[in-house]
Coordinates of C-alpha atoms in Angstrom, one line a residue:
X1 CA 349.0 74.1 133.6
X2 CA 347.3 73.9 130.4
X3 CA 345.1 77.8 129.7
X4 CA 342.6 76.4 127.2
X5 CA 339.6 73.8 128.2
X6 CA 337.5 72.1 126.0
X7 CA 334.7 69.1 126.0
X8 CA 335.9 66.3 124.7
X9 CA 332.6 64.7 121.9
X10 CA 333.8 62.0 120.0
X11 CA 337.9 62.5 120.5
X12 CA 337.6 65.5 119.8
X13 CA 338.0 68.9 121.2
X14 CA 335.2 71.6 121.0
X15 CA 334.3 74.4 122.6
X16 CA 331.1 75.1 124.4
X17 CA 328.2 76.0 122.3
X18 CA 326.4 78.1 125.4
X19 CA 329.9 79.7 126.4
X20 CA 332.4 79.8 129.4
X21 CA 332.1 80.4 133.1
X22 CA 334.9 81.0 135.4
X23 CA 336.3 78.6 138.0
X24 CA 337.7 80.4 140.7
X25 CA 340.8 79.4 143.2
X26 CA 339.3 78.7 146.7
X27 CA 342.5 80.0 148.2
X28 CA 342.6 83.2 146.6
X29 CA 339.1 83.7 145.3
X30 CA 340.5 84.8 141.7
X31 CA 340.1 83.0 137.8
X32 CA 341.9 80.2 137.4
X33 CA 340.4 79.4 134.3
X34 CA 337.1 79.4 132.1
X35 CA 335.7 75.9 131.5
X36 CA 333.3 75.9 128.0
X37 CA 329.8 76.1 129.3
X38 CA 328.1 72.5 127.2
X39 CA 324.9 72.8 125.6
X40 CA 322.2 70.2 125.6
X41 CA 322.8 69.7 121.8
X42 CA 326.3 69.1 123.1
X43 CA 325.2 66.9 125.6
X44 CA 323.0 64.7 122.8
X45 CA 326.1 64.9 120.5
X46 CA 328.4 63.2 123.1
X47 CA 325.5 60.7 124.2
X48 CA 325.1 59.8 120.2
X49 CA 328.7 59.3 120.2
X50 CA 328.8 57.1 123.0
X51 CA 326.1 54.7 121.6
X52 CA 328.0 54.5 118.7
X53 CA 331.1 54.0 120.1
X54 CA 329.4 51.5 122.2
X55 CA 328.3 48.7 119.2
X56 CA 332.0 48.3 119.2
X57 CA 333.7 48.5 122.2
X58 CA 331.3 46.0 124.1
X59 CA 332.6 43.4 121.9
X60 CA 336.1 44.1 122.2
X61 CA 338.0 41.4 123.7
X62 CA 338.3 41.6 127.4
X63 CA 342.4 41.0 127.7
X64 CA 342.4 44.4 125.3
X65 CA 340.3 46.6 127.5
X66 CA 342.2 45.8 130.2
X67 CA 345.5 46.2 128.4
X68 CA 344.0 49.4 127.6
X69 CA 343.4 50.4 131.3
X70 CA 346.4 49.9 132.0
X71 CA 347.8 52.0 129.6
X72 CA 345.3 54.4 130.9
X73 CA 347.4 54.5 134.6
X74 CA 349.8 55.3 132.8
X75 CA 349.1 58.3 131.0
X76 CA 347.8 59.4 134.6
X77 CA 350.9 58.4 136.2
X78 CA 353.1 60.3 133.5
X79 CA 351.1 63.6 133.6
X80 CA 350.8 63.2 137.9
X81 CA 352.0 66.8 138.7
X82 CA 349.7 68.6 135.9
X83 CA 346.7 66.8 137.6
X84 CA 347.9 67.4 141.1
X85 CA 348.5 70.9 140.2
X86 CA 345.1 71.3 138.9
X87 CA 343.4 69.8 142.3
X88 CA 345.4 72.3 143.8
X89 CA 344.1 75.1 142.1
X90 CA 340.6 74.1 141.6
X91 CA 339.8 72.3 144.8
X92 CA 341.8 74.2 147.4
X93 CA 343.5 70.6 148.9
X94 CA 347.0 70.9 150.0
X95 CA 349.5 70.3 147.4
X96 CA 350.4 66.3 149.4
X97 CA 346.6 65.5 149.2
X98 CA 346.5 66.4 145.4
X99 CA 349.4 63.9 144.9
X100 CA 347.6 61.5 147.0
X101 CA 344.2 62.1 145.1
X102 CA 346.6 61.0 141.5
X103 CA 348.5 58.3 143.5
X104 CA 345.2 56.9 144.4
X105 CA 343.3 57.0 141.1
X106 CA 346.2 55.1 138.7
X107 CA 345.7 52.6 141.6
X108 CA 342.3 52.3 141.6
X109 CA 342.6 52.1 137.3
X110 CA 345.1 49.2 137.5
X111 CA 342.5 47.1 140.1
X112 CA 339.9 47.7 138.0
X113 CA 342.3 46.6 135.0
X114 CA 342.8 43.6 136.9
X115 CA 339.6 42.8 137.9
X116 CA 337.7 39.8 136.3
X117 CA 334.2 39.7 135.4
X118 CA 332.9 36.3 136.6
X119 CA 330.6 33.4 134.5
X120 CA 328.5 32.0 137.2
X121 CA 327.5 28.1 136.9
X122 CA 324.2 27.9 137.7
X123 CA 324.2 24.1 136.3
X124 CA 326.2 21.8 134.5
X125 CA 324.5 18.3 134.5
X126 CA 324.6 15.5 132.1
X127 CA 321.8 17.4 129.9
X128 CA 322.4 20.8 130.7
X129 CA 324.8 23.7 131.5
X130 CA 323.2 27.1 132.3
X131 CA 325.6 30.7 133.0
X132 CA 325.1 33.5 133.7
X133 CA 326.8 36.4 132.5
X134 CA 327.6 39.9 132.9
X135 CA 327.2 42.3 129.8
X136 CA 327.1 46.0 129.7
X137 CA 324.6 48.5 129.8
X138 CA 325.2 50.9 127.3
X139 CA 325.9 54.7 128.0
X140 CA 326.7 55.2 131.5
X141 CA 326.5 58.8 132.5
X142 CA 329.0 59.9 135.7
X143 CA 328.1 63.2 137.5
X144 CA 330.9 64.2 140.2
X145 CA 330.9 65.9 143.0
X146 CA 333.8 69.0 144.1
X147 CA 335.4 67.4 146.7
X148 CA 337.5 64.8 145.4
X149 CA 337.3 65.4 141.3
X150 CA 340.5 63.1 139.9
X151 CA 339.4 60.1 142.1
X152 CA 335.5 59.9 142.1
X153 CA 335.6 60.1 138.4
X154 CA 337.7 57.3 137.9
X155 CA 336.0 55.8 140.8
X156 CA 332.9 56.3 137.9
X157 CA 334.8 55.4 134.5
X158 CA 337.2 52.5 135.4
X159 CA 334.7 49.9 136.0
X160 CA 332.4 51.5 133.8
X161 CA 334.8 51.2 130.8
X162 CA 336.2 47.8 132.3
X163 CA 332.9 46.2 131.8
X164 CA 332.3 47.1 128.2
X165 CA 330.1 50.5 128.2
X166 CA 330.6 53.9 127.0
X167 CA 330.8 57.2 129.2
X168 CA 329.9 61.0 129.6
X169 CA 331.2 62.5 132.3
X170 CA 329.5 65.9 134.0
X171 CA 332.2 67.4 136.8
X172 CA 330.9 69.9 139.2
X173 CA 331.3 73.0 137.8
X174 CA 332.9 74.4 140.8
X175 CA 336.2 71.7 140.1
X176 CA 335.6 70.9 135.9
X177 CA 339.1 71.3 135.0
X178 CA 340.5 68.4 136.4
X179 CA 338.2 66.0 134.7
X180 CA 338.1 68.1 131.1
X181 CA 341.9 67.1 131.1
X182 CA 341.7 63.6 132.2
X183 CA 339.4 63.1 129.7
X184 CA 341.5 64.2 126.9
X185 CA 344.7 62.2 128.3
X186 CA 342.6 59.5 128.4
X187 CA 341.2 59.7 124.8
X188 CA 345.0 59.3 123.6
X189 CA 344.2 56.0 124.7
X190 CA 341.1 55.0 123.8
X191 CA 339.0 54.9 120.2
X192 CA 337.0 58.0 120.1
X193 CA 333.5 58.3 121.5
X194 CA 333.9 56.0 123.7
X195 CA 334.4 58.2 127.1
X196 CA 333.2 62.1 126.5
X197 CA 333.4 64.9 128.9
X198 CA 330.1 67.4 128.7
X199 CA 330.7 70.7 131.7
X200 CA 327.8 72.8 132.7
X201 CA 325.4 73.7 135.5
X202 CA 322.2 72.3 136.3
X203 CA 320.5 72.7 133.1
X204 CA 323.2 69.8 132.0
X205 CA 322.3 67.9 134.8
X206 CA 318.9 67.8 134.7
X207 CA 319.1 66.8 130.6
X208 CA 321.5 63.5 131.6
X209 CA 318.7 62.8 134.4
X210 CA 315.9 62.2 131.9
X211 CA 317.9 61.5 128.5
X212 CA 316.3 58.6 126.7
X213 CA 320.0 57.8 125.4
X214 CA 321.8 57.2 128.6
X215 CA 321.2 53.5 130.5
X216 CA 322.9 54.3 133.7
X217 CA 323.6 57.3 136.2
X218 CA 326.4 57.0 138.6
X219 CA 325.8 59.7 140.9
X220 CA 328.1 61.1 143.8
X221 CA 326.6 64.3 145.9
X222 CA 324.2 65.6 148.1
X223 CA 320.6 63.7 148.7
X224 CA 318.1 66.4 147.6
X225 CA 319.7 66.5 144.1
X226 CA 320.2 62.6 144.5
X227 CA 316.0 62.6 144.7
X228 CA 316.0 64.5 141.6
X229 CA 318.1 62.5 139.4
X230 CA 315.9 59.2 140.5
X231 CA 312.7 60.9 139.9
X232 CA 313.7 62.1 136.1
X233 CA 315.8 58.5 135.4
X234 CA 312.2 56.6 135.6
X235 CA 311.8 57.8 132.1
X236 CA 313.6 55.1 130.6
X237 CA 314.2 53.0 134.0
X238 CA 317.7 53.7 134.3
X239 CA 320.0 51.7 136.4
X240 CA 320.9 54.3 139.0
X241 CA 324.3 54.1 141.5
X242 CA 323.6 56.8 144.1
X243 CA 326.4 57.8 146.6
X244 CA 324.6 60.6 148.6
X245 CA 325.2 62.1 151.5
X246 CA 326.1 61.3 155.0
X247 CA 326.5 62.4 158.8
X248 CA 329.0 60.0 160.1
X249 CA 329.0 58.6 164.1
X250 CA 332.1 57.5 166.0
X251 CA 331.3 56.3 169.1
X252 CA 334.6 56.3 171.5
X253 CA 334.2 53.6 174.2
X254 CA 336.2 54.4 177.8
X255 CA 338.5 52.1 177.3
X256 CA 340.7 53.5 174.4
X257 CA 344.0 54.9 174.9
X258 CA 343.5 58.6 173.5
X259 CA 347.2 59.1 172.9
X260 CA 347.2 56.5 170.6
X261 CA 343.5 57.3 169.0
X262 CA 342.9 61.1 168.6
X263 CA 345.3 61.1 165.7
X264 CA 343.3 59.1 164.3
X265 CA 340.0 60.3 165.2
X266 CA 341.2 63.8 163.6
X267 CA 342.9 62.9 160.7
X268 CA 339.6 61.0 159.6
X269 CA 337.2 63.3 160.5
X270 CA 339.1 66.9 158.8
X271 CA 339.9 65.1 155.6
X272 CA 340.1 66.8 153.1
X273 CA 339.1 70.0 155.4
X274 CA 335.7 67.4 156.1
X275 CA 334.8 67.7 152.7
X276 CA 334.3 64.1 152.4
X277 CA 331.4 61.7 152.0
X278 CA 332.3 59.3 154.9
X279 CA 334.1 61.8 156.7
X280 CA 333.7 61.3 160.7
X281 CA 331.0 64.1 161.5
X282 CA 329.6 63.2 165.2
X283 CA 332.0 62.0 167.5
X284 CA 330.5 60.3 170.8
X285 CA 332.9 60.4 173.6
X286 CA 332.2 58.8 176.8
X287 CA 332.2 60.7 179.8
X288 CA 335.5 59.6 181.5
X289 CA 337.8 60.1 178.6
X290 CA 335.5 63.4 177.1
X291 CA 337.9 65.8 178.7
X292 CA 341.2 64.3 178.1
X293 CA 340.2 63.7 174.2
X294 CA 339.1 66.9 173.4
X295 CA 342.5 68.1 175.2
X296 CA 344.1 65.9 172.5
X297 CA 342.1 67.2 169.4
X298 CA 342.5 70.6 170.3
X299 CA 346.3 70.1 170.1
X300 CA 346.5 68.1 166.8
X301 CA 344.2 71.0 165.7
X302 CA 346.3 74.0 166.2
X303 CA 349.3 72.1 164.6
X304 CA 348.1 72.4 161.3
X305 CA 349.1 75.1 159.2
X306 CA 346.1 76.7 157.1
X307 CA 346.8 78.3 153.7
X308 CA 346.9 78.1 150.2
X309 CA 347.9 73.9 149.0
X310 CA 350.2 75.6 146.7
X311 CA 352.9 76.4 149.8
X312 CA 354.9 73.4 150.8
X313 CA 354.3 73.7 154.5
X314 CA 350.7 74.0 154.2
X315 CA 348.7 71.1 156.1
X316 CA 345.5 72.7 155.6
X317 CA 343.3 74.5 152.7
X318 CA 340.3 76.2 152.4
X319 CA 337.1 75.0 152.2
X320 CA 336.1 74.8 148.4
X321 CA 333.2 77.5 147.3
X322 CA 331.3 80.1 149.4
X323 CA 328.0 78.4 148.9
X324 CA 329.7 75.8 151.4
X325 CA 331.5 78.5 153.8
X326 CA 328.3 79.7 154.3
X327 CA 326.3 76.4 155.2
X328 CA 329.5 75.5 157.7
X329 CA 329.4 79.2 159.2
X330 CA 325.7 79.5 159.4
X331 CA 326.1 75.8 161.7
X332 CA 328.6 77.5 164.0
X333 CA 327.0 79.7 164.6
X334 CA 323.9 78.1 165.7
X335 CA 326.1 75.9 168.0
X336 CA 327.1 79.3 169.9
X337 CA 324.0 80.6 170.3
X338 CA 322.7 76.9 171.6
X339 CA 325.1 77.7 174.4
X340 CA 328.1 74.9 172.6
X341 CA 331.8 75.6 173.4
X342 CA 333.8 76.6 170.8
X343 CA 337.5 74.6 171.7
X344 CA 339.2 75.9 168.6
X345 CA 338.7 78.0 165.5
X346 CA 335.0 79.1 165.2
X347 CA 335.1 81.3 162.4
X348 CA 336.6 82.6 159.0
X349 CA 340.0 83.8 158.5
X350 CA 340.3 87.4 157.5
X351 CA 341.7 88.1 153.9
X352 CA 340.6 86.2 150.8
X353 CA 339.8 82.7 150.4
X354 CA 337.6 80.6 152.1
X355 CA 339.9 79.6 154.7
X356 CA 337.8 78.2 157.8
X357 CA 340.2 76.5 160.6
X358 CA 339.7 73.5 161.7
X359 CA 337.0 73.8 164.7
X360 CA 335.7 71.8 167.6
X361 CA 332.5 72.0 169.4
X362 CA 332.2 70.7 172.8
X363 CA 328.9 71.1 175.5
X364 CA 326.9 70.2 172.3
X365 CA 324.5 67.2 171.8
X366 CA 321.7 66.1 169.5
X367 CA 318.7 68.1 168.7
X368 CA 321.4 71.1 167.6
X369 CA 322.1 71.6 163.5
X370 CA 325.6 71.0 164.1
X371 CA 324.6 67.5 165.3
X372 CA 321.9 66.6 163.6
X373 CA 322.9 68.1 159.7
X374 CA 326.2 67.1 157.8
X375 CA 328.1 70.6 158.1
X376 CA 331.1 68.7 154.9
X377 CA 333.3 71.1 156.1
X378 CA 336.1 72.1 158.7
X379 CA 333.7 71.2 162.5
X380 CA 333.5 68.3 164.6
X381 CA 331.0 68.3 167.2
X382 CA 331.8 66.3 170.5
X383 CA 328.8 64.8 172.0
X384 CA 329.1 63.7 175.6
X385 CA 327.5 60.3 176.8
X386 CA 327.8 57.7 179.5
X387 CA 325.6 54.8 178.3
X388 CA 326.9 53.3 174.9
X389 CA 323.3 52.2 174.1
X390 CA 322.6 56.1 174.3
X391 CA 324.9 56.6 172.1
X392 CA 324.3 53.9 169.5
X393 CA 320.9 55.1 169.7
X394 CA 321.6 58.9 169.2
X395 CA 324.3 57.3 166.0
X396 CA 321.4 55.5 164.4
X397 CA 318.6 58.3 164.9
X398 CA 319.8 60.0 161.3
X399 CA 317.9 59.4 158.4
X400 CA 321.5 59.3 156.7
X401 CA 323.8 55.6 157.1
X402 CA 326.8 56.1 154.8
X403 CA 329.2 55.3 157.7
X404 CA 330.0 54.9 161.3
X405 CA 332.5 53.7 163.7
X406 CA 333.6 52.2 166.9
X407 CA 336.7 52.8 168.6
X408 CA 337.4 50.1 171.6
X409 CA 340.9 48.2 172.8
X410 CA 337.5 45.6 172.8
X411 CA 337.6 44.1 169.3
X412 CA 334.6 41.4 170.5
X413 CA 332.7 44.0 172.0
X414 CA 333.6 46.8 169.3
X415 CA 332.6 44.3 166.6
X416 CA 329.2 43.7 168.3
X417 CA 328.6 46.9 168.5
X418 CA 329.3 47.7 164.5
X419 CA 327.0 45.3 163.7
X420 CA 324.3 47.2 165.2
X421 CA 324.9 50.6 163.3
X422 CA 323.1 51.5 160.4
X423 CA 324.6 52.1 157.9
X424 CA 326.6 50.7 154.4
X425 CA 330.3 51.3 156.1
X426 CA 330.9 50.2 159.9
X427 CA 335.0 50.5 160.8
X428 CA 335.9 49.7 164.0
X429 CA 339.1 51.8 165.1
X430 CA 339.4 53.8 162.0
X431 CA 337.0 55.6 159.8
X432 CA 336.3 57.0 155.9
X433 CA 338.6 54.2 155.0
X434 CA 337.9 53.2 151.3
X435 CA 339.5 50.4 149.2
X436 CA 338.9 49.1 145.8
X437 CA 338.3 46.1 146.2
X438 CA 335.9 46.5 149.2
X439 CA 332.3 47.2 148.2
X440 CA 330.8 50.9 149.4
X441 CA 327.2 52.5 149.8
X442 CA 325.0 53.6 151.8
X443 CA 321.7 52.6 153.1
X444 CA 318.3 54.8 154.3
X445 CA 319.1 58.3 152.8
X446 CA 322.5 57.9 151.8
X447 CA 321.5 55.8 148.8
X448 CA 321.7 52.9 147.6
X449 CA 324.1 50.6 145.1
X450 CA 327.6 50.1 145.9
X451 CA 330.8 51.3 144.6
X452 CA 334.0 49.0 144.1
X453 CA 335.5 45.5 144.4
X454 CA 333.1 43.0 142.3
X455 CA 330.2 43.6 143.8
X456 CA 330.8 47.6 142.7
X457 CA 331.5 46.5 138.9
X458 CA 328.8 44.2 138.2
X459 CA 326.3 47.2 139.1
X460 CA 327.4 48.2 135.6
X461 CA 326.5 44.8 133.9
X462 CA 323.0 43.5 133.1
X463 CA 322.7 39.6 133.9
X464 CA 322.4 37.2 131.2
X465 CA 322.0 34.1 131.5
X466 CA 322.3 31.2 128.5
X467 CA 320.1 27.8 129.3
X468 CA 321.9 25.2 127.1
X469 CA 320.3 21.9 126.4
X470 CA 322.8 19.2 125.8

């Protein structure tokens, strides 16, 4: 892995005018590199490049940008170990999630490569022929969460970039390092200013937030700082795409088959140590299978094998900064005293890192924090019920709807069910499944805007439309 980090204004490499701050290893809690610290002059330097970049790339022919994101996947595919490496470090994931992270993201490129923009006919009569079409914004701006920092940026760019803007890009700087370099591996490919890479801390965020330069914010993260970014963006009425935060349901009918489910049920809701968005974070377990699930979780729980992603025959990493450790401790631990039953794990692993096991919490119900906050981190409470329009109404009581789930050998009745949840994302027998070419987003405080598929590109177009009389 590459020592030296740099923004990226304009093609070209520069160090950070306000200096360098560490980012540490969550596995071992030491340096694993300093990222350059931007400063806002920076950050108007990379947004005047972008416009600039901008009066030609939007009229670049469409077969070339996609020949071009193509050749983007594969710069990502040839450098796949460096970046997987880098997760690694950065992020804390095991080393088979990292590759899964770089897998993912030159797939996600090549279907947004792929992906057409449409011209609607509205008319086209004897004496007229009316379209509508789909041109882009301008400077999109993409601010990226820790959790998943290879594939939620190219989440950000790839349709960004397919549909004619220009891009800055502001990682979390807890995981920078990972985007710093994709940024520069992309920019072998692509004319300069046309996708920049600014790293900082809030100060940077905030300045994107209100910047008369930028048109649109992408935004992936929590919901207080989601608030923030749509109260400074009415400056200049920017488009927003807000992916915010959620507290999942799964609501586990009596007639499943736990053998054949709790895999499931646990791989889905400890992804990523449940450091992820759509994450399962309640589970609802009826009463005559509560007993026998939790059985089930508890052993697919102890199988995993906690430790640094860098060992082969790790399953299971830490949980990414201390800031988070603390928030998913400081739950537990209000669980315990709230009388909950700790099945598994429970607390911090002695030595460095952040390690956290992965813990379930039965006896527990709504009305604890547990329960009713998103812990993003290594706990699933298990909530006991016995009427599933309890439950649905105990699911749907969050303020938050990124996601939920049913899990039934029902389909008919699962699939009624679903419909009734609120939220962007209802899966029935699976959960946090995401695809790119099926729209994504949340509704109430999980945001708003959707991600991928058509529906997820066109939020970076602007409509158009030409009235021709014949």
């Amino acid at each position: 892995m590459q020592t030296h980090f740099s923004l990226t204004i304009n093609g070209q490499q520069t160090a950070g005018d306000a200096g360098q701050f560490d980012v540490l290893n969550p596995a071992t809690e030491t340096v694993v590199a300093s990222a350059p610290l931007a400063s806002v002059d920076q950050l108007d330097q990379a947004v005047e490049a972008a416009a600039e970049a901008f009066t030609s790339w939007q009229h670049t022919p469409d077969a070339e940008r996609q020949a071009l994101l193509h050749s983007i996947a594969d710069v990502i595919a040839a450098n796949a170990n460096e970046l997987a490496e880098i997760i690694v470090l950065e992020q804390g994931k095991p080393m088979f999630l990292a590759h899964a992270e770089v897998t993912g993201a030159v797939a996600w490129t090549r279907y947004n490569a792929d992906l057409p923009i449409p011209v609607d006919i509205i008319e086209d009569s004897e004496h007229k022929r009316i379209e509508a079409h789909h041109k882009p914004l301008g400077v999109v701006a993409s601010i990226t969460p820790w959790n998943w920092p290879l594939m939620i940026a190219i989440w950000h760019i790839m349709p960004a970039l397919r549909t004619g803007n220009t891009v800055v890009c502001k990682p979390s700087e807890y995981t920078p390092l990972n985007t710093i370099r994709l940024v520069e591996l992309i920019n072998q490919v692509l004319p300069a200013g046309v996708l920049n890479v600014v790293t900082g801390q809030a100060e940077i965020g905030g300045a994107i937030s209100s910047h008369p330069g930028i048109s649109k914010i992408v935004f992936t993260g929590s919901t207080p700082t989601g608030q923030r970014i749509m109260s400074s963006a009415a400056t200049n009425l920017k488009r927003l795409t807000l992916e915010l935060g959620g507290n999942d349901a799964a609501i586990i009918l009596p007639d499943v088959d736990v053998d054949a489910v709790a895999e499931g049920i646990f791989q889905t809701a400890f992804l990523n140590m449940g450091q992820t968005c759509a994450a399962l974070k309640r589970l609802y377990v009826h009463d005559d299978i509560y007993d026998a699930l939790c059985n089930k979780l508890v052993e697919l729980a102890q199988a995993q094998v906690v430790g640094n992603g860098m060992d082969a025959e790790v399953t299971f990493g830490p949980v990414q900064n201390a800031n988070q450790l603390k928030i998913v401790t400081t739950l537990v631990d209000d669980a315990k005293a709230q009388g909950a039953r700790i099945l598994c794990g429970g607390e911090q692993l002695a030595g460095p890192g952040y390690f956290f096991p992965p813990t379930l919490v039965a006896d527990i119900t709504d009305g604890t924090r547990l329960v009713d906050e998103e812990q993003f981190g290594p706990v699933l409470p298990i909530i006991r019920y016995q009427d599933v329009e309890e439950a649905l109404a105990r699911a749907n009581a969050a303020d938050v709807g990124l996601g939920g789930s049913i899990w039934s050998a029902d389909i008919d009745t699962a699939t009624q069910l679903a419909n009734r949840l609120e939220c962007g994302t209802a899966w029935i027998n699976g959960h946090a499944e995401v695809l790119p070419h099926a729209p994504f987003g949340g509704c109430k405080m999980s945001g708003f805007g959707v991600e991928f598929g058509e529906q997820g590109m066109l939020e970076y177009t602007r409509l158009q439309v030409i009235n021709i009389n014949k």
